[in-house]
Coordinates of C-alpha atoms (C1' of nucleotides) in Angstrom, one line a residue:
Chain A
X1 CA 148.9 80.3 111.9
X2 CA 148.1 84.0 112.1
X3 CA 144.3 85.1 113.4
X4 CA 144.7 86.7 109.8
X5 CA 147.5 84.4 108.3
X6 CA 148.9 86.6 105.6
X7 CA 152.2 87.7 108.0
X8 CA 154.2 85.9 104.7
X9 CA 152.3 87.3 102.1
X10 CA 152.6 90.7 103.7
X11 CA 156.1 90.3 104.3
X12 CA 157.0 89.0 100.6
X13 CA 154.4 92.0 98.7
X14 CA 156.7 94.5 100.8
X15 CA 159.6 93.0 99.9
X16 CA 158.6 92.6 96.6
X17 CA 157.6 96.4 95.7
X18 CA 160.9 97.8 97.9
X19 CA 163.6 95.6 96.7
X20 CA 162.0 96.3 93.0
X21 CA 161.4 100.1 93.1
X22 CA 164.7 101.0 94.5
X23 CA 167.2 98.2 95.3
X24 CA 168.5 94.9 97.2
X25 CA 170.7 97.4 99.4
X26 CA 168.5 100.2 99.4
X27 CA 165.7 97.8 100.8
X28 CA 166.4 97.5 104.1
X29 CA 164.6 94.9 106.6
X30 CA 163.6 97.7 108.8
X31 CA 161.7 99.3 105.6
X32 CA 160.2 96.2 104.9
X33 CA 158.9 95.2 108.0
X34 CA 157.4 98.8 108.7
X35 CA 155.9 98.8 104.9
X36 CA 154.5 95.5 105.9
X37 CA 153.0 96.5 109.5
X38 CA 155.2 93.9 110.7
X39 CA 157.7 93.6 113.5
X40 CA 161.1 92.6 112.6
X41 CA 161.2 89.6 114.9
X42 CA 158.1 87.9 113.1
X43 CA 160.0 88.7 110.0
X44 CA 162.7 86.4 111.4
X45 CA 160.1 83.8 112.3
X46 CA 159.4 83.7 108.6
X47 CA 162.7 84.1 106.7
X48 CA 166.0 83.6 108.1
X49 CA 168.0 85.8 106.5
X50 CA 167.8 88.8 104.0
X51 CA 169.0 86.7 101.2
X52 CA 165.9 83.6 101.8
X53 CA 163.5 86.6 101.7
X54 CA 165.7 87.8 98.0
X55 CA 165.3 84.2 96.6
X56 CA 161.5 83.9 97.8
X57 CA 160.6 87.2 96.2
X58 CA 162.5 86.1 92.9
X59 CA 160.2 82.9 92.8
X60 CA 157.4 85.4 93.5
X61 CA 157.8 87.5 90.7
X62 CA 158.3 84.3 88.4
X63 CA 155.3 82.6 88.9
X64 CA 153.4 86.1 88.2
X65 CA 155.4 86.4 85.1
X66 CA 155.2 83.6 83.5
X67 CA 151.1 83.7 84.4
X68 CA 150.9 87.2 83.3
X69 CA 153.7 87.6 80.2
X70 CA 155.4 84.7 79.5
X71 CA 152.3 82.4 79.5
X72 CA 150.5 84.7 77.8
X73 CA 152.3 85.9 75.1
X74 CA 153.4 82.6 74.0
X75 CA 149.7 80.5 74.0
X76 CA 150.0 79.0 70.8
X77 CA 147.5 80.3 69.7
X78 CA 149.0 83.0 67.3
X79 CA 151.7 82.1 64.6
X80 CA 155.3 82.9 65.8
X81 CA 156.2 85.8 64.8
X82 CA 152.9 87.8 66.5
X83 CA 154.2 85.8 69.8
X84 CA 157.6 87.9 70.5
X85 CA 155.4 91.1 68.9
X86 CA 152.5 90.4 71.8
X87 CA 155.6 89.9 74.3
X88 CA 156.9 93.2 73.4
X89 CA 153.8 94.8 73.9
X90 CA 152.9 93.5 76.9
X91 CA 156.0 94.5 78.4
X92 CA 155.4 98.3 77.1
X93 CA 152.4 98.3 78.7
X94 CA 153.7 96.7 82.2
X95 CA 156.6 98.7 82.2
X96 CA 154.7 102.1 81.6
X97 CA 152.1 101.2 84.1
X98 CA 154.6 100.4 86.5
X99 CA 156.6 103.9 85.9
X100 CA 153.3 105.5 86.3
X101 CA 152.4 104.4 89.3
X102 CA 156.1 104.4 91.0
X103 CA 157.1 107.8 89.2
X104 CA 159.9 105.3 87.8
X105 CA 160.8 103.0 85.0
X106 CA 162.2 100.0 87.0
X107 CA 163.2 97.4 84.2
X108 CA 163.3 93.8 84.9
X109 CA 163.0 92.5 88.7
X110 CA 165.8 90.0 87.5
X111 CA 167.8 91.9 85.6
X112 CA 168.2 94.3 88.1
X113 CA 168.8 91.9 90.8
X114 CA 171.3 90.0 88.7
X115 CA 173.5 92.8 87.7
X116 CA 173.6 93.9 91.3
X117 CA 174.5 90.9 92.8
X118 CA 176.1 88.5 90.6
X119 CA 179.4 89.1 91.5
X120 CA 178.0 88.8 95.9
X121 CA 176.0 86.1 95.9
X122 CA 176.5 83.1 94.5
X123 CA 172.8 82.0 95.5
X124 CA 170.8 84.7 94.2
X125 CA 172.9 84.8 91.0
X126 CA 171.9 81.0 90.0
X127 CA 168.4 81.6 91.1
X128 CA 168.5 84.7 88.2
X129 CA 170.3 82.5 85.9
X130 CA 167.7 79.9 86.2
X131 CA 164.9 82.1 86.0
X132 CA 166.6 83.3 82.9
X133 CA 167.2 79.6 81.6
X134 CA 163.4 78.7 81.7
X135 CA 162.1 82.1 79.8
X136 CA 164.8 81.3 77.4
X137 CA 162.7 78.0 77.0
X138 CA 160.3 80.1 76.2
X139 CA 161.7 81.6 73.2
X140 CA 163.3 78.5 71.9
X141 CA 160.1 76.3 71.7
X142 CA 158.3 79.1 69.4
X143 CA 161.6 79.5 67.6
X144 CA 161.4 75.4 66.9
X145 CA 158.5 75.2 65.8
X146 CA 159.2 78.2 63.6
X147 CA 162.5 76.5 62.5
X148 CA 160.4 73.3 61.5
X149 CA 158.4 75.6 59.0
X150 CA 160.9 77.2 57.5
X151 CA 163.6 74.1 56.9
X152 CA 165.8 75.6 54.5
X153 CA 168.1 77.4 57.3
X154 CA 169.4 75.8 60.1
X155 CA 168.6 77.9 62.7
X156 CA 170.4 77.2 66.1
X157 CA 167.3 77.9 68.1
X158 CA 169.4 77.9 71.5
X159 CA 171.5 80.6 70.4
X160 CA 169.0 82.8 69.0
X161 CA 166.7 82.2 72.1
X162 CA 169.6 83.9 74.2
X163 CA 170.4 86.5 72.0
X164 CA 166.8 87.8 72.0
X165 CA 166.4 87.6 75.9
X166 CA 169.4 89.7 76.4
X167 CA 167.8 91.7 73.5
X168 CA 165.0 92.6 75.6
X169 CA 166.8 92.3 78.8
X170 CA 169.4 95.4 77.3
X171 CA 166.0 97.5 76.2
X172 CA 164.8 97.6 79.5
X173 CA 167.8 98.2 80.7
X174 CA 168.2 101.1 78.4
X175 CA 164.7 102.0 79.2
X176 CA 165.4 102.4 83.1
X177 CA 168.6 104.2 82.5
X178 CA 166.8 106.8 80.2
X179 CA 163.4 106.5 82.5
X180 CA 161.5 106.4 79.2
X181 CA 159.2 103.5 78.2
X182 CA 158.5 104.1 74.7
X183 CA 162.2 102.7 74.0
X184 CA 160.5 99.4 74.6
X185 CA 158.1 99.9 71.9
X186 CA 160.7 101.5 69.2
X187 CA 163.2 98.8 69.7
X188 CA 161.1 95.6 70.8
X189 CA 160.0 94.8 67.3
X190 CA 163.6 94.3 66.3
X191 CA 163.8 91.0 68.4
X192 CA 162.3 89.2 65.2
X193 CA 165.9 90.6 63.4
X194 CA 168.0 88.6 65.4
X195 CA 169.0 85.1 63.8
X196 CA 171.7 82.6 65.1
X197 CA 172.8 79.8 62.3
X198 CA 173.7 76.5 63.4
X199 CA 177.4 76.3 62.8
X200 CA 177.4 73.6 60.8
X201 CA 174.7 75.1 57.9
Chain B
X1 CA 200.3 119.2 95.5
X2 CA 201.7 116.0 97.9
X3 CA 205.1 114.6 97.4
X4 CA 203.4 112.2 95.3
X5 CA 201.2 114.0 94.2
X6 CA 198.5 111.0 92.9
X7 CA 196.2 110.7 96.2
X8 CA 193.4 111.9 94.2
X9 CA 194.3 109.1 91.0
X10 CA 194.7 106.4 93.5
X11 CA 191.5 106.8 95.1
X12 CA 189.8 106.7 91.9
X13 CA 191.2 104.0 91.0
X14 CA 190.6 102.3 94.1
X15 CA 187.3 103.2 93.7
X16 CA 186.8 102.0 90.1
X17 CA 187.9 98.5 91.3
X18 CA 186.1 98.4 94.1
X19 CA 182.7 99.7 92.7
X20 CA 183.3 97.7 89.2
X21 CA 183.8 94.3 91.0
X22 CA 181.3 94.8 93.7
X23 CA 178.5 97.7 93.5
X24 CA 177.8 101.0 94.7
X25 CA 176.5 100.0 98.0
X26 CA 178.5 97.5 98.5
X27 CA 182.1 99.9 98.5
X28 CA 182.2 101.4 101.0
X29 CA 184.5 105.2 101.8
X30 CA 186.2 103.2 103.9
X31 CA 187.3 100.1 101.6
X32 CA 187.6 102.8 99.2
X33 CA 190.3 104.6 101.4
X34 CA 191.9 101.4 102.7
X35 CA 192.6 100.6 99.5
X36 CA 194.1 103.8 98.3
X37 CA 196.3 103.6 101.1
X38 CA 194.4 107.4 102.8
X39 CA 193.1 107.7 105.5
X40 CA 189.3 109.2 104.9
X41 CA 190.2 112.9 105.6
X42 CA 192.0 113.2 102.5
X43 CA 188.8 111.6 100.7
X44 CA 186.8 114.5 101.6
X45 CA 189.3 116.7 101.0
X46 CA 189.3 115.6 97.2
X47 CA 185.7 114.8 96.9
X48 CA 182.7 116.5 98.1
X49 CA 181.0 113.2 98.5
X50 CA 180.6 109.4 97.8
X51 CA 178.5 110.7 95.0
X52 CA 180.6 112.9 93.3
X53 CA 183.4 110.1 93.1
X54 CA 180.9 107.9 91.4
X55 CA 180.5 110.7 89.3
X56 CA 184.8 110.8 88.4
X57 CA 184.6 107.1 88.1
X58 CA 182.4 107.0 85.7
X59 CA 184.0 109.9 83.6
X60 CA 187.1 108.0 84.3
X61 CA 185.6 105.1 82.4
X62 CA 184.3 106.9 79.9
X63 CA 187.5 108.2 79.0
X64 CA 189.4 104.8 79.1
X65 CA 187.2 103.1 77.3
X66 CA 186.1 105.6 74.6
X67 CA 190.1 105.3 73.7
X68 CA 190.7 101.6 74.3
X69 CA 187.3 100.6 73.0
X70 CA 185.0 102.2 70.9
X71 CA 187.7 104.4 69.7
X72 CA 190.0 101.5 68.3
X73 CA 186.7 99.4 67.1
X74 CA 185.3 102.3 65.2
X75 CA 188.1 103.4 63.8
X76 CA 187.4 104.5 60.1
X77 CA 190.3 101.7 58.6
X78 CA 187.7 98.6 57.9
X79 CA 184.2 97.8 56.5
X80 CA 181.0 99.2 58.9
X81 CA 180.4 96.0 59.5
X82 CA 183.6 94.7 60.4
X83 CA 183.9 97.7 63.0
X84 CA 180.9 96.1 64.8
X85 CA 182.6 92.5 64.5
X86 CA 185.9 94.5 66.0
X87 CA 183.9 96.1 69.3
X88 CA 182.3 92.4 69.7
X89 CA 185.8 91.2 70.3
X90 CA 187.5 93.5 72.1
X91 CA 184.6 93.2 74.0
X92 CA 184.7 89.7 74.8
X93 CA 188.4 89.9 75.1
X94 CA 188.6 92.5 77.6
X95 CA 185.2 90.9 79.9
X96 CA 187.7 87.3 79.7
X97 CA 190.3 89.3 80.9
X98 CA 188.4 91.1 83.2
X99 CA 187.1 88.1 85.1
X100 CA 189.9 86.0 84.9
X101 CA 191.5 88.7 87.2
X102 CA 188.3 89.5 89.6
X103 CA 187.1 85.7 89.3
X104 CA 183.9 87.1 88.0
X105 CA 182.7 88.2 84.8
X106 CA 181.9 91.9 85.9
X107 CA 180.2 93.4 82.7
X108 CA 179.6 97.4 82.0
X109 CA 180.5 99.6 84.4
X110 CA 178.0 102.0 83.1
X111 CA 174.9 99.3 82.5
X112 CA 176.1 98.1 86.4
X113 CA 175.5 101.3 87.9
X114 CA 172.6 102.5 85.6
X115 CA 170.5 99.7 86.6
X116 CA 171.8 99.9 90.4
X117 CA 171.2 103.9 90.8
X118 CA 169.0 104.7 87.9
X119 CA 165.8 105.0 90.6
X120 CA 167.5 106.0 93.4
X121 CA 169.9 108.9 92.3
X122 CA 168.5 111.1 89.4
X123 CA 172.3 112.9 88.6
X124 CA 173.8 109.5 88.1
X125 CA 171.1 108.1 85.9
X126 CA 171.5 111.3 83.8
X127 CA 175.3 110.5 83.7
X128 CA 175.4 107.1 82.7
X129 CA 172.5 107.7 80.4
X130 CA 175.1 110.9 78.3
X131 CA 177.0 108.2 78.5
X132 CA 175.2 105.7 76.4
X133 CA 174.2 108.7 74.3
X134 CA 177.6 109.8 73.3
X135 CA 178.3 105.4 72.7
X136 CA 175.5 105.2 70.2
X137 CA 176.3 108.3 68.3
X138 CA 179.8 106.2 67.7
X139 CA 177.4 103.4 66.3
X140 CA 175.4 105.7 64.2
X141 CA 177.6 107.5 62.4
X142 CA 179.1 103.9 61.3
X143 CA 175.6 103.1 60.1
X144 CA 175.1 106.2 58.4
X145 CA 178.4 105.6 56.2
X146 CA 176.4 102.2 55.7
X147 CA 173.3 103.4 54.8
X148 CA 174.4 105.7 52.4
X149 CA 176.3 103.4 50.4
X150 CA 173.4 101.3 50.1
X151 CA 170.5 103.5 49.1
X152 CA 167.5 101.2 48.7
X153 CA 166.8 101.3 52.6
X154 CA 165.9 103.8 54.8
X155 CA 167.2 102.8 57.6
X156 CA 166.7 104.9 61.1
X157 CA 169.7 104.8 62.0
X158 CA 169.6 106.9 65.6
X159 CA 166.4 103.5 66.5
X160 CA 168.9 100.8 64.9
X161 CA 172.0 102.1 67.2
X162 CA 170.1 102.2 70.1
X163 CA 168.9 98.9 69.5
X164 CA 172.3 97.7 69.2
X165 CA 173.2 99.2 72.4
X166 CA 170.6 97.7 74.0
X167 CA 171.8 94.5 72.5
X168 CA 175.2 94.6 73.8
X169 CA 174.3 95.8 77.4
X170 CA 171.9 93.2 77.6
X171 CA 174.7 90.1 76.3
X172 CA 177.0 92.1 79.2
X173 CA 173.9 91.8 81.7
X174 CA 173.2 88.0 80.5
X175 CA 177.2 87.6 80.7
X176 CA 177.5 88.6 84.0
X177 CA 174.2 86.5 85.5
X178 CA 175.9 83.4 83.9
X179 CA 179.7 84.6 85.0
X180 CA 180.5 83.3 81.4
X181 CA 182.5 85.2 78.7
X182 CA 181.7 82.8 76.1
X183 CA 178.0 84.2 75.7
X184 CA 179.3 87.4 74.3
X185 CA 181.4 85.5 71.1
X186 CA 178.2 83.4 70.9
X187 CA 175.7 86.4 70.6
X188 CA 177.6 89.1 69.7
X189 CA 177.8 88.8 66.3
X190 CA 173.9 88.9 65.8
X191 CA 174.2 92.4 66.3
X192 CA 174.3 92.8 62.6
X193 CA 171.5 91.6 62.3
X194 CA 169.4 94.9 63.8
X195 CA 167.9 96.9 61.7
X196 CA 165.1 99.2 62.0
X197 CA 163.7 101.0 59.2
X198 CA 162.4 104.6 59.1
X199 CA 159.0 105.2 59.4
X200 CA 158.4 106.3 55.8
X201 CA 160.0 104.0 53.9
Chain C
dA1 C1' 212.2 133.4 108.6
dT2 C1' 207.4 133.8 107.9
dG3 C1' 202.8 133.3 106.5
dA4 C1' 199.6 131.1 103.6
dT5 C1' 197.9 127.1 101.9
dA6 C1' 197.3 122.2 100.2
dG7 C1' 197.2 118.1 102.1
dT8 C1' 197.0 114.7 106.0
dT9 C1' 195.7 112.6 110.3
dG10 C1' 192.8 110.0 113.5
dA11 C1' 189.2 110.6 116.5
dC12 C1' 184.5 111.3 116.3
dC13 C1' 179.3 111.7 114.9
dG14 C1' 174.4 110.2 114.6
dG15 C1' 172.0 107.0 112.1
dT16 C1' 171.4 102.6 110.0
dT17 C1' 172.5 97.8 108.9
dG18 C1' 171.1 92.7 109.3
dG19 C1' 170.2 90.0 112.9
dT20 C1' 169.2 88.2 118.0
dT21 C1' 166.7 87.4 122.2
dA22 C1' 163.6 86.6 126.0
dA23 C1' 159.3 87.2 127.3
dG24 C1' 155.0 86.9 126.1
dT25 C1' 150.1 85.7 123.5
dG26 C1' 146.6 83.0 121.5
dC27 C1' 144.9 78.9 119.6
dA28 C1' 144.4 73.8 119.1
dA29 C1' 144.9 69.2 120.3
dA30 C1' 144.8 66.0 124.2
Chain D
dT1 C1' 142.3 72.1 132.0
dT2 C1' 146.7 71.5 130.6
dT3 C1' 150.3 71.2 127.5
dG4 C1' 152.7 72.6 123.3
dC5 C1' 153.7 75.2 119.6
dA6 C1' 153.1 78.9 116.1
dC7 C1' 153.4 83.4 116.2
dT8 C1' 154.3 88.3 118.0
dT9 C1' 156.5 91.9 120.6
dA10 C1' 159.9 95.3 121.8
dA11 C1' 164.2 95.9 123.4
dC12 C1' 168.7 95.1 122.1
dC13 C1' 173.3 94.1 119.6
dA14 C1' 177.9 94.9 117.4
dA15 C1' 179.3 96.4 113.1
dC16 C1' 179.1 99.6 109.7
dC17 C1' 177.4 103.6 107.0
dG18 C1' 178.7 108.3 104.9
dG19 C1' 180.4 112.3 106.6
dT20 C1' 182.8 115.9 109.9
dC21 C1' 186.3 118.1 112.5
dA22 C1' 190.2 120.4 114.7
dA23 C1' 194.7 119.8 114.9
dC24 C1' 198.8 118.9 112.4
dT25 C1' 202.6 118.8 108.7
dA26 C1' 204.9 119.7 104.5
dT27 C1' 205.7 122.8 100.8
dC28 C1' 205.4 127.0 98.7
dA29 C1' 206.1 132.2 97.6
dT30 C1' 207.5 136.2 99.7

DNA sequence: ATGATAGTTGACCGGTTGGTTAAGTGCAAA
DNA sequence: TTTGCACTTAACCAACCGGTCAACTATCAT
């Protein structure tokens, strides 16, 4: 233990806002150890490698999601339909407070880190995918118990669960690309369009 | 001109590969020339820097795939919906292909490198984001043959293209993360279902 | 034959990359 | 008081990065 303790904390936070605001490559270890107020042989004492620092900061950024948008926009306590709507709005408002304050749209933490390096690392490209799974749990619970309502379709909830994360997933990739976050707020709504039968309807 | 005259094709094309299937960090000028067969000399002697071949790779893209792709889907010789059912396919056809060659499922070149650069290099993100303009004004001028036809709706048919963009580069994004081609006949389709409606309706 | 020029070559540059190492320092348990 | 271990420090590493350069060659018009 640290007189202070927070060597990790400080580490992964540095990490977190690099590797977020520009990129995995851009973010070197030098940079994050400087940003951090940390030399680079105590970062070594805490990860191992480049890539165990990637896959922490990936966790990190889940658990504050699904506390801070996931968690919240799907309480139950609001009929279905209002969920995705207060998901979508939630993620105008993070992503235009985040551009504000780092001069930058920057998307999704996974999204970019998936599309970077999927096709290089293995690793970090199941850790995305499973990060990806579980939201996607998200979205098909609410869609069940929607589909339970409404029994005369047969909605294939699994389907339409995926199509609405890549949905959101290609608006804020659209959004970074064009540095504007009001895309987020013109195209979000249309996640409630998007409806996947069953094959067997 | 060289004997062969194709120095400056060959390292485009080595650098399409190489930056397609890996990233813009990750190829390096000097994979870049290795695989061209030139030494890196002749590099700067066609191009000014790494930059500015990102720049001719992504025209050359552009160009390749506005024939092979949204060309031959859009094509005015079927139903506006069945031209959306037609880029689906090739689409999912050409990403099989694709990573049946690489071994990975590599996704849009243009969506890759917006996401990668889009923070970090303000000429490129203005590139890839024409790009995506010139893409959705293929999209809505099918919709506005649609919406003309039928009357009753107003739809917005700049939002509802965009959101269809959006929708395919995020089933490319969600593609990619899983390395699996099937995602994009399984979702692809939905993208019918988006529509957004003017505001005055 | 000559001069101009497009293209090529390979050595070279300073800076940065992720990662290592040996020598400490400070605290906590015995 | 001593031992042990978590942690820190700063110097160091080979490999690689994008880019430069002066010298060279092949091809062209004159």
């Amino acid at each position: 233990m640290t007189a202070a303790g927070d060597t990790r904390q400080r580490i992964l936070e540095s990490a977190r806002d690099l590797i977020y605001s520009q990129s995995y490559a851009d973010a070197g270890v030098a940079a994050i150890c400087e940003r951090a107020g940390v030399r680079k042989g105590s970062f070594y004492h805490f990860f191992p490698s480049k890539r165990e620092l990637t896959l922490a900061v990936l966790d990190d950024f889940r658990t504050d999601l699904e506390t801070e948008l996931w968690g919240r926009a799907f309480a139950p306590d609001a009929p279905v339909l209002e969920r995705f709507e207060r998901f979508v709005e939630i993620l105008y408002r993070q992503q235009k407070a985040v551009a504000e304050e780092a001069g930058r749209l920057l998307g999704c933490p996974f999204g970019n880190l998936g599309v970077e390096l999927a096709t290089r690392d293995e690793v970090i490209r199941q850790k995305v995918d499973g990060i990806f799974r579980d939201l996607e749990a998200y979205f098909r619970e609410a869609l069940e118990v929607s589909a339970a309502a409404d029994e005369l379709k047969q909605v294939d909830t699994a389907a339409t669960a995926e199509a609405m994360l890549a949905f959101l997933e290609g608006i804020l990739l659209m959004a970074k690309t064009r540095n504007d976050p009001e895309i987020i707020r013109r195209l979000g709504p249309a996640v409630g369009d998007i409806l996947i039968l069953a094959e067997d309807s």
